C-alpha positions as semicolon CSV with decimal commas, in nm:
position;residue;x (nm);y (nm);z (nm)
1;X;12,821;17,689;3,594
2;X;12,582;17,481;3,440
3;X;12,495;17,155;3,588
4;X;12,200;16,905;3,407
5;X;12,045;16,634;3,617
6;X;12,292;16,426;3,498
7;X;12,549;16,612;3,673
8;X;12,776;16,722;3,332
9;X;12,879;17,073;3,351
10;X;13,015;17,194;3,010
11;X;13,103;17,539;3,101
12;X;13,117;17,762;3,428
13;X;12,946;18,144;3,387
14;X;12,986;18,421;3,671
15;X;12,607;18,254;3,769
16;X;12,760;17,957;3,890
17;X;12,424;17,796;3,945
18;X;12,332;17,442;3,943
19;X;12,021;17,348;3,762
20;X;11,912;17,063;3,918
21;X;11,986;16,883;4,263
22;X;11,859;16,642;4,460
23;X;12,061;16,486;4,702
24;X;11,846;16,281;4,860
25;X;11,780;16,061;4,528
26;X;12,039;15,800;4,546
27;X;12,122;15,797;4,168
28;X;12,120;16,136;4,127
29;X;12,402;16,145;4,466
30;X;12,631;15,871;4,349
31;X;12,651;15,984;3,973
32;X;12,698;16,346;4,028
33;X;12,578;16,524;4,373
34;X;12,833;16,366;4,609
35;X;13,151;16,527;4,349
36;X;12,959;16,841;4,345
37;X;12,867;16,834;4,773
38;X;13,249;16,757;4,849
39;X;13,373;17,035;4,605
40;X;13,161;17,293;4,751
41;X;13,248;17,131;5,115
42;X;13,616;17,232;5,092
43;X;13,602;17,519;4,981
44;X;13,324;17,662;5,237
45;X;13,589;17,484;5,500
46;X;13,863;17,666;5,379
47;X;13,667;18,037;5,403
48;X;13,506;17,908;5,734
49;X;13,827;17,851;5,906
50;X;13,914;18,177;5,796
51;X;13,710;18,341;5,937
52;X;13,736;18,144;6,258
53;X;14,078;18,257;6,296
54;X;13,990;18,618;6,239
55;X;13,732;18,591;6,451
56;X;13,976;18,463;6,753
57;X;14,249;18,722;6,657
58;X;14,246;18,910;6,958
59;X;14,232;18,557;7,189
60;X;14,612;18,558;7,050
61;X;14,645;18,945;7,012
62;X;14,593;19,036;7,390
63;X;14,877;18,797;7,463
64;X;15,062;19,057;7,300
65;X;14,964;19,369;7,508
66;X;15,251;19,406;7,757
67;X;15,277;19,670;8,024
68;X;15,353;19,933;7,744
69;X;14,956;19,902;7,693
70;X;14,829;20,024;8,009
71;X;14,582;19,714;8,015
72;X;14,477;19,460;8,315
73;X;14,375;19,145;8,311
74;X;13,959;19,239;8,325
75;X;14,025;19,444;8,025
76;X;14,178;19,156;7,821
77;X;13,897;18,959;7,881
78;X;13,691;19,250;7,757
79;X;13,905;19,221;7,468
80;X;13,785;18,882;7,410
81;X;13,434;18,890;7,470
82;X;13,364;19,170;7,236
83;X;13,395;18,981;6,914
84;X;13,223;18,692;7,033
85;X;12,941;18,861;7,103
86;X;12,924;19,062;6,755
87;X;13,011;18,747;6,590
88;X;12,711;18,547;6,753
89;X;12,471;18,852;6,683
90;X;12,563;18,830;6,300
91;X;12,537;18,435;6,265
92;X;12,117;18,490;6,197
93;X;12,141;18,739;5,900
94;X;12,488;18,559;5,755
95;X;12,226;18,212;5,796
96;X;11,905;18,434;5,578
97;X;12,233;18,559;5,339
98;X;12,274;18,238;5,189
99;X;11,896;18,212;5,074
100;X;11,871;18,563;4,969
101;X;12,255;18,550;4,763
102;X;12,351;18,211;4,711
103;X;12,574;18,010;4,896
104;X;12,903;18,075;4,634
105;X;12,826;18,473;4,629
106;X;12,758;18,483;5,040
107;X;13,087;18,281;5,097
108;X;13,283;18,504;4,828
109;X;13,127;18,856;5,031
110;X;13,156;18,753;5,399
111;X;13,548;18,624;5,320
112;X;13,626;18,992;5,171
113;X;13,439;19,102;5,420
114;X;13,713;18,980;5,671
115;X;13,965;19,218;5,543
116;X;13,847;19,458;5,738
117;X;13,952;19,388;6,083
118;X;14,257;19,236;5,984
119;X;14,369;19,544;5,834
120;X;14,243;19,743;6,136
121;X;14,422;19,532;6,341
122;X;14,748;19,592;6,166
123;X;14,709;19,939;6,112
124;X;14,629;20,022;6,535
125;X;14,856;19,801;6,733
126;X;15,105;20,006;6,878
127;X;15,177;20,126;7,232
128;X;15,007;20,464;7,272
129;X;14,717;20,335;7,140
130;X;14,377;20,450;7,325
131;X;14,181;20,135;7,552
132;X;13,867;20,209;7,314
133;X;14,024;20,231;6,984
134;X;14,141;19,854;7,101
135;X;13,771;19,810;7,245
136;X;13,620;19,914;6,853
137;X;13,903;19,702;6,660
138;X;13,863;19,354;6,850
139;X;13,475;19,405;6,820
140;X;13,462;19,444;6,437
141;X;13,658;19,094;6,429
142;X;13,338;18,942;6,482
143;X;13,259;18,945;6,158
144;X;13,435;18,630;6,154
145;X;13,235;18,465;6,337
146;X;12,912;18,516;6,121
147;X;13,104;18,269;5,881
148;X;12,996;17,966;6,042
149;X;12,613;17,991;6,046
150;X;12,623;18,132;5,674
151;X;12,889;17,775;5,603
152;X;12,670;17,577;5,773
153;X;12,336;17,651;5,652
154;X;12,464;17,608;5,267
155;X;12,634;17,269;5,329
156;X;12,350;17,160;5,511
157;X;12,121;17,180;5,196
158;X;12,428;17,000;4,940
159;X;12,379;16,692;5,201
160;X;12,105;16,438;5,198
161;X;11,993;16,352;5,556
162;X;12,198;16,038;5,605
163;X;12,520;16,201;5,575
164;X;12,437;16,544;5,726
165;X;12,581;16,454;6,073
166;X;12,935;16,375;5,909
167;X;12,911;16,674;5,689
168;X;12,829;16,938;5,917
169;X;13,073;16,807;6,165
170;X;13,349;16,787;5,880
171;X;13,252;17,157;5,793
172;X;13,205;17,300;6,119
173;X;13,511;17,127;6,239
174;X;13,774;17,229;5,979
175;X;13,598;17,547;6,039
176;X;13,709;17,573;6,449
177;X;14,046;17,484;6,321
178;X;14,078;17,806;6,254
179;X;14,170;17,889;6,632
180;X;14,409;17,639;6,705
181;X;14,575;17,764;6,358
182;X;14,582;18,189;6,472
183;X;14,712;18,040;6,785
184;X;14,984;17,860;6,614
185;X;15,068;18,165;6,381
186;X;15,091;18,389;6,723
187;X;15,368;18,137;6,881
188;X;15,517;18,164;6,562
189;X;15,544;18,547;6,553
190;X;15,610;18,567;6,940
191;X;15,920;18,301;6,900
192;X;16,049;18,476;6,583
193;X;16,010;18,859;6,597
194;X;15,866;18,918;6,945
195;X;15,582;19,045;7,130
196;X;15,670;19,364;6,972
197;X;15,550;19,269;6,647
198;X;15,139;19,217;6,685
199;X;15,129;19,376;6,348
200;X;15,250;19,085;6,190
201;X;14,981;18,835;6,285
202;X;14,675;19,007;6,100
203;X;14,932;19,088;5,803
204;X;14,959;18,722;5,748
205;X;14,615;18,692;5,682
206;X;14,599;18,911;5,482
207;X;14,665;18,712;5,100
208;X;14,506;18,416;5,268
209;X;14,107;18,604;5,290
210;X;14,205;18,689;4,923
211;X;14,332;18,349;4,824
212;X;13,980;18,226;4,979
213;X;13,758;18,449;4,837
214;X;13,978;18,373;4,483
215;X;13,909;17,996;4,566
216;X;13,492;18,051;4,642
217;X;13,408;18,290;4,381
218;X;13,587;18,012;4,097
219;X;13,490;17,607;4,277
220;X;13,157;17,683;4,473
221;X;12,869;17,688;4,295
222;X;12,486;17,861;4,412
223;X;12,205;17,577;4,486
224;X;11,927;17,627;4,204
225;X;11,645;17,663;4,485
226;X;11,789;17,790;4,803
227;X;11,535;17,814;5,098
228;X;11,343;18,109;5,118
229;X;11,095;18,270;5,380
230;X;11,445;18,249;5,618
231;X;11,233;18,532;5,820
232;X;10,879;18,298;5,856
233;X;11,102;18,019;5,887
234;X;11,291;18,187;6,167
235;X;10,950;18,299;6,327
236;X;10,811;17,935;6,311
237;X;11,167;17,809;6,449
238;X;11,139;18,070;6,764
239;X;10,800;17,946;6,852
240;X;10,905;17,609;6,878
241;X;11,040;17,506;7,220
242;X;11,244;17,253;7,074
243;X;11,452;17,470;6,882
244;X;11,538;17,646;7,228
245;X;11,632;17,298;7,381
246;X;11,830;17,262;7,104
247;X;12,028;17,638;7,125
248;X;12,044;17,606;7,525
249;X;12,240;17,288;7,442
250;X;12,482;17,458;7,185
251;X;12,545;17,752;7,460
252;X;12,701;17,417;7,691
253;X;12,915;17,321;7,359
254;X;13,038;17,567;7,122
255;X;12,988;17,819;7,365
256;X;13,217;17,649;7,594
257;X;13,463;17,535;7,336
258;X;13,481;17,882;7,183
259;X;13,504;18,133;7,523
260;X;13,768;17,841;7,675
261;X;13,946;17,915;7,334
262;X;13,955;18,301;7,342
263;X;14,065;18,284;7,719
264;X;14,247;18,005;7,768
265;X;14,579;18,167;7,731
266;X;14,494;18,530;7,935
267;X;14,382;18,236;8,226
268;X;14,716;18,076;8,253
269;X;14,880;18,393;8,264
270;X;14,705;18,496;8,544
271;X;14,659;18,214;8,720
272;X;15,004;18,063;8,684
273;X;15,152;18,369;8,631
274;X;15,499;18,235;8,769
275;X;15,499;17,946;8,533
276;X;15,376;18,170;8,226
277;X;15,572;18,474;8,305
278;X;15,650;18,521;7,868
279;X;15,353;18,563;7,612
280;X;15,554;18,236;7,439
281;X;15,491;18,018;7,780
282;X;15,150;18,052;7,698
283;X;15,083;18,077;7,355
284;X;15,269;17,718;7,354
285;X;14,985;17,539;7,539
286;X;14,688;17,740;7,401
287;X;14,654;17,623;7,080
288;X;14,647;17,196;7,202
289;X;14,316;17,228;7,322
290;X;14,096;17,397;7,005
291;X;14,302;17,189;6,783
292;X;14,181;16,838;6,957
293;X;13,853;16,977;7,019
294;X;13,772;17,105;6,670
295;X;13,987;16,762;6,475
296;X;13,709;16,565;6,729
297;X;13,370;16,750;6,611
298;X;13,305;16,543;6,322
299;X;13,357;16,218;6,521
300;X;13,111;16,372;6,743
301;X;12,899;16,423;6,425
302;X;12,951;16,048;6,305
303;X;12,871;15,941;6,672
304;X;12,549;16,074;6,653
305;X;12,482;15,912;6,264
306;X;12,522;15,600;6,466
307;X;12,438;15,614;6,791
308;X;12,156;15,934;6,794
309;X;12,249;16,274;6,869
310;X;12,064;16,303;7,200
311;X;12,251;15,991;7,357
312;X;12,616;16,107;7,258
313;X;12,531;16,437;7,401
314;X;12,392;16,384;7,763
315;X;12,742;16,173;7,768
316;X;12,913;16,483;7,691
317;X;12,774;16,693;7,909
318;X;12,815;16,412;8,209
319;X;13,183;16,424;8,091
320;X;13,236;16,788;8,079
321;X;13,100;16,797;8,442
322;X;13,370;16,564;8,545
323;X;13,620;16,739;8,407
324;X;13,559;17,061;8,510
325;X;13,553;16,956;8,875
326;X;13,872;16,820;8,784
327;X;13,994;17,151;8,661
328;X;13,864;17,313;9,060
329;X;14,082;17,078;9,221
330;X;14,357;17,120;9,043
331;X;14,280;17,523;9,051
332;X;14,231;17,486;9,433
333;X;14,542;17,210;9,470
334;X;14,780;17,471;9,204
335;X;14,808;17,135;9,029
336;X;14,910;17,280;8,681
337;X;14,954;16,915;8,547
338;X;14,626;16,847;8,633
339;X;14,460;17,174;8,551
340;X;14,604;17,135;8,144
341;X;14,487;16,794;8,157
342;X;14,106;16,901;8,269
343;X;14,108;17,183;8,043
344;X;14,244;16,987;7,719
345;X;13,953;16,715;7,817
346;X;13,719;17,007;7,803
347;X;13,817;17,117;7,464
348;X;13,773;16,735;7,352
349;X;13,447;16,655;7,492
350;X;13,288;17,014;7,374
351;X;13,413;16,921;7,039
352;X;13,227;16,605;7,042
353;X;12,934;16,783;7,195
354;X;12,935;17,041;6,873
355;X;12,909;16,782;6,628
356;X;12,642;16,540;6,817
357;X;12,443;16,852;6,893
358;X;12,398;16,977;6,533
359;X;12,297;16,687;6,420
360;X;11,948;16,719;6,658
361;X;11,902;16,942;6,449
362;X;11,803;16,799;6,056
363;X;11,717;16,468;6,248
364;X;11,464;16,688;6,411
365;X;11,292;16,842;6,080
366;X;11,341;16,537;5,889
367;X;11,124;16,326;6,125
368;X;10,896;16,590;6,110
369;X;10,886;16,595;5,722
370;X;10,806;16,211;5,752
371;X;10,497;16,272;5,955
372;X;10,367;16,495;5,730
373;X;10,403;16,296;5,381
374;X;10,224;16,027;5,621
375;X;9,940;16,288;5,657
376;X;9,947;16,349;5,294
377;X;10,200;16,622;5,243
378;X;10,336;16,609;4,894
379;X;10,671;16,459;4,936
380;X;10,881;16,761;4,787
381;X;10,691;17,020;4,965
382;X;10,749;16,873;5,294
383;X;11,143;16,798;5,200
384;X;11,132;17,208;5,145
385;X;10,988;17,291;5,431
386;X;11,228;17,090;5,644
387;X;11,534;17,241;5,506
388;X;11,420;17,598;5,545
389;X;11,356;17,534;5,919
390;X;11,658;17,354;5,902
391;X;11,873;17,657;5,790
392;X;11,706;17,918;6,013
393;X;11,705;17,667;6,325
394;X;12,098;17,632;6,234
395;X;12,121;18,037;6,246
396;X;11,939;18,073;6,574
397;X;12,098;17,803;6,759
398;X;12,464;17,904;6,618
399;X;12,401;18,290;6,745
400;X;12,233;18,180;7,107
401;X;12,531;17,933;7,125
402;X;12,804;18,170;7,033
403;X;12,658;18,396;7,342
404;X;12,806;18,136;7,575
405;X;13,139;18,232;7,457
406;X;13,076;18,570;7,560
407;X;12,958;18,449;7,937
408;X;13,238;18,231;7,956
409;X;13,476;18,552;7,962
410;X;13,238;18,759;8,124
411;X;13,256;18,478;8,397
412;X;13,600;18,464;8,440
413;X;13,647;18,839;8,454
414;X;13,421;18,845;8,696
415;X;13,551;18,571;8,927
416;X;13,957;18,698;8,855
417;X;13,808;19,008;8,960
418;X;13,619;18,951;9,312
419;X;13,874;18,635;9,387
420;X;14,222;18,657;9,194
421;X;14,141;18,284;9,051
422;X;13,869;18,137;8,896
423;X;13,773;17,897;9,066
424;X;13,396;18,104;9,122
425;X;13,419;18,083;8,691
426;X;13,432;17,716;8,737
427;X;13,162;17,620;8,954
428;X;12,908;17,818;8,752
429;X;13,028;17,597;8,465
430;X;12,977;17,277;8,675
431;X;12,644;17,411;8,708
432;X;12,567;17,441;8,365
433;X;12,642;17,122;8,267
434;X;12,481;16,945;8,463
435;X;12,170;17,148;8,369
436;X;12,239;17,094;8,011
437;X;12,241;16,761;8,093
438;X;11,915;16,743;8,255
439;X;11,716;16,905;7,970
440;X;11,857;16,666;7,719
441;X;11,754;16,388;7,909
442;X;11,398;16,551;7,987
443;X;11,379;16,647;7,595
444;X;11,488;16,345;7,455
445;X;11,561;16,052;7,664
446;X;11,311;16,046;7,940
447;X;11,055;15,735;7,950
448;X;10,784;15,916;7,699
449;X;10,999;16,194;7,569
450;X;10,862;16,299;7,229
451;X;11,168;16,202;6,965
């Protein structure tokens, strides 16, 4: 497509690349970027979510391994944390994709892309099957995950800084839908056909990657000047301690929100195994929390528009300390009223924390970008630099963050393991909040912290 500064686009070509845009220039934004930002928004929502659900395939899939499978509890949660942790290794190059391709091409690739272990899937599942063929499957899903830090990155840069805390939340949120949505689709196989049916569940996705990559390769459009040097920019990002704070905050948030919502079902089997005794029991409940917690994330990412990232997070994290102590007592009481109740506030709060916690991030680089037009920095060159650091800061701290996904089901193997319950998974949770909540305070809110 062929876009003037004016924003009229007579004709669209296989290039699909705008020729001008500037988002931060108000005229420029209410004539013609805001149409083009929101077009390009929905459609990188639609492919992110996507791949969200692929990516948290098997959190529905195990529930479909009966005894026929030969597989215990630990190795479920195996299961799980496999594709977490491939999908939070690939989040840094999918992030550098999107400068090198363009965000239309990268979003068209990494939704084909997704075919893969959906047809895997489908083509393995059937008793008989050996532990690691299961163990190679459920890791290639993580391929899914990738999708975020590629989605994010590109809708970052069709934003001006204002609105990027609302956008990214609105992408990133529609995005985690994605889990609550696979979740959904399993209860719907499990109630109609069976737990004898896994196939069906990756089927279904099947014409939906197509329809998406259909949808990306024909609406989205490629930014004329995408940010390049994503591997100096990633270097300069890595030497910066505040782009650790930032990650070691996203581990506490999406890392909780996304290993709560690939084990969340396996846990109430096994922990209230008499009240879940049928796949169904607990695919019912699963899907409540990701759904509220990923619907939330852009309210999280308006709070902090408003109110300041930093503030709306230590108030997450104080929250998400409560309620996981409330989630212990109700483990250690066999409250399952109360349990649901902590968990689902869990899912909620890390939702909010996801959104507030991004938005540390462009608030971080755009001060920064300030300081040095005030030192004489041409305006445009600092405005480039910020979004580069911007996109590979986005990359890191979406991989490190995804990582806590995989600890959260290494943790509760573990602690099912040595103790039957996981009330030993909890505690260490407890503890990391309340350490995430010291660093943001000590980063960002202490008397002479450096905003």
């Amino acid at each position: 497509m062929t876009t003037t500064a004016l924003g009229t686009a007579p004709s669209r070509t296989p290039a699909a690349t705008l020729t001008h845009w500037d988002p931060e220039d108000r005229a420029f934004w209410d004539r013609t970027g805001a149409r083009i930002a929101r077009r390009n928004l929905v459609y990188s929502v639609l492919s992110e979510h996507i791949g969200f659900s692929v990516w948290s395939l098997w959190s529905v899939l195990v529930l479909f391994l009966g005894p026929r499978y030969h597989i215990d509890p630990a190795g479920k949660f195996t299961l799980t944390a496999l594709p977490t942790a491939l999908g939070a290794l690939l989040r840094l190059p999918y992030t550098f994709a999107v400068a090198r391709f363009g965000g239309r091409t990268w979003t068209v690739v990494s939704a084909l892309l997704l075919l893969v272990p959906t047809a895997l899937a489908a083509l393995v599942l059937e008793p008989g099957v050996s532990y690691g063929t299961l163990l190679a499957v459920a890791c290639v899903a993580g391929v899914g995950g990738g999708n975020f830090a590629s989605s994010m990155a590109n809708i970052n840069a069709f934003y001006p800084h204002r609105l990027k805390g609302w956008a990214l939340g609105v992408n990133a949120g529609g995005g985690n839908l994605g889990v609550p949505a696979v979740q959904l689709l399993g209860l719907l196989v499990l109630a109609t056909a069976g737990a004898t049916h896994p196939r069906l569940l990756p089927l279904l996705y099947l014409p939906l990657i197509l329809a998406a990559a259909a949808l990306a390769w024909s609406r989205m459009d490629n930014l004329p000047t995408a940010p390049r040097g994503t591997d100096r920019s990633l270097r300069e990002v890595a030497r910066d301690p505040y782009g650790w704070a930032v990650s070691a905050l996203y581990i506490g948030t999406f890392g909780s929100f996304i290993g709560f919502g690939f084990a969340f079902g396996q846990v109430l089997q096994v922990q209230f195994h008499d009240r879940f005794d049928t796949p169904v029991k607990a695919a019912a409940l699963t899907f409540l929390g990701p759904l509220l917690g990923s619907l939330l994330r852009p309210v999280g990412g308006r709070l902090a528009d408003r109110w300041g990232g930093a503030r709306v997070t230590l108030a997450t994290f104080v929250a998400m300390g409560a309620g996981t102590a409330v989630v212990l007592a109700a483990s250690r009481a066999g409250s399952l009223p109360l349990f649901l109740s902590g968990f689902i506030a869990l899912f909620v709060l890390s939702g909010l924390g996801n959104g507030s916690t991004y938005k540390l991030i462009p608030a971080h680089y755009e001060g920064r970008a300030s300081a040095a037009v005030a030192a004489g920095t041409a305006p445009a060159a600092a405005e480039a630099t910020a979004r580069r650091r911007t996109a590979a800061l986005i990359g890191l701290a979406g991989a490190v963050g995804a990582f806590g996904g995989v600890l959260v089901n290494l943790a509760f193997r573990q602690s099912f393991l040595s103790t039957g319950n996981g009330d030993t998974a909890y505690l260490a949770f407890l503890a990391a909040y309340l350490c995430c909540s010291a660093l943001t305070w000590a980063v960002w809110l202490r008397p002479g912290a450096r905003r």
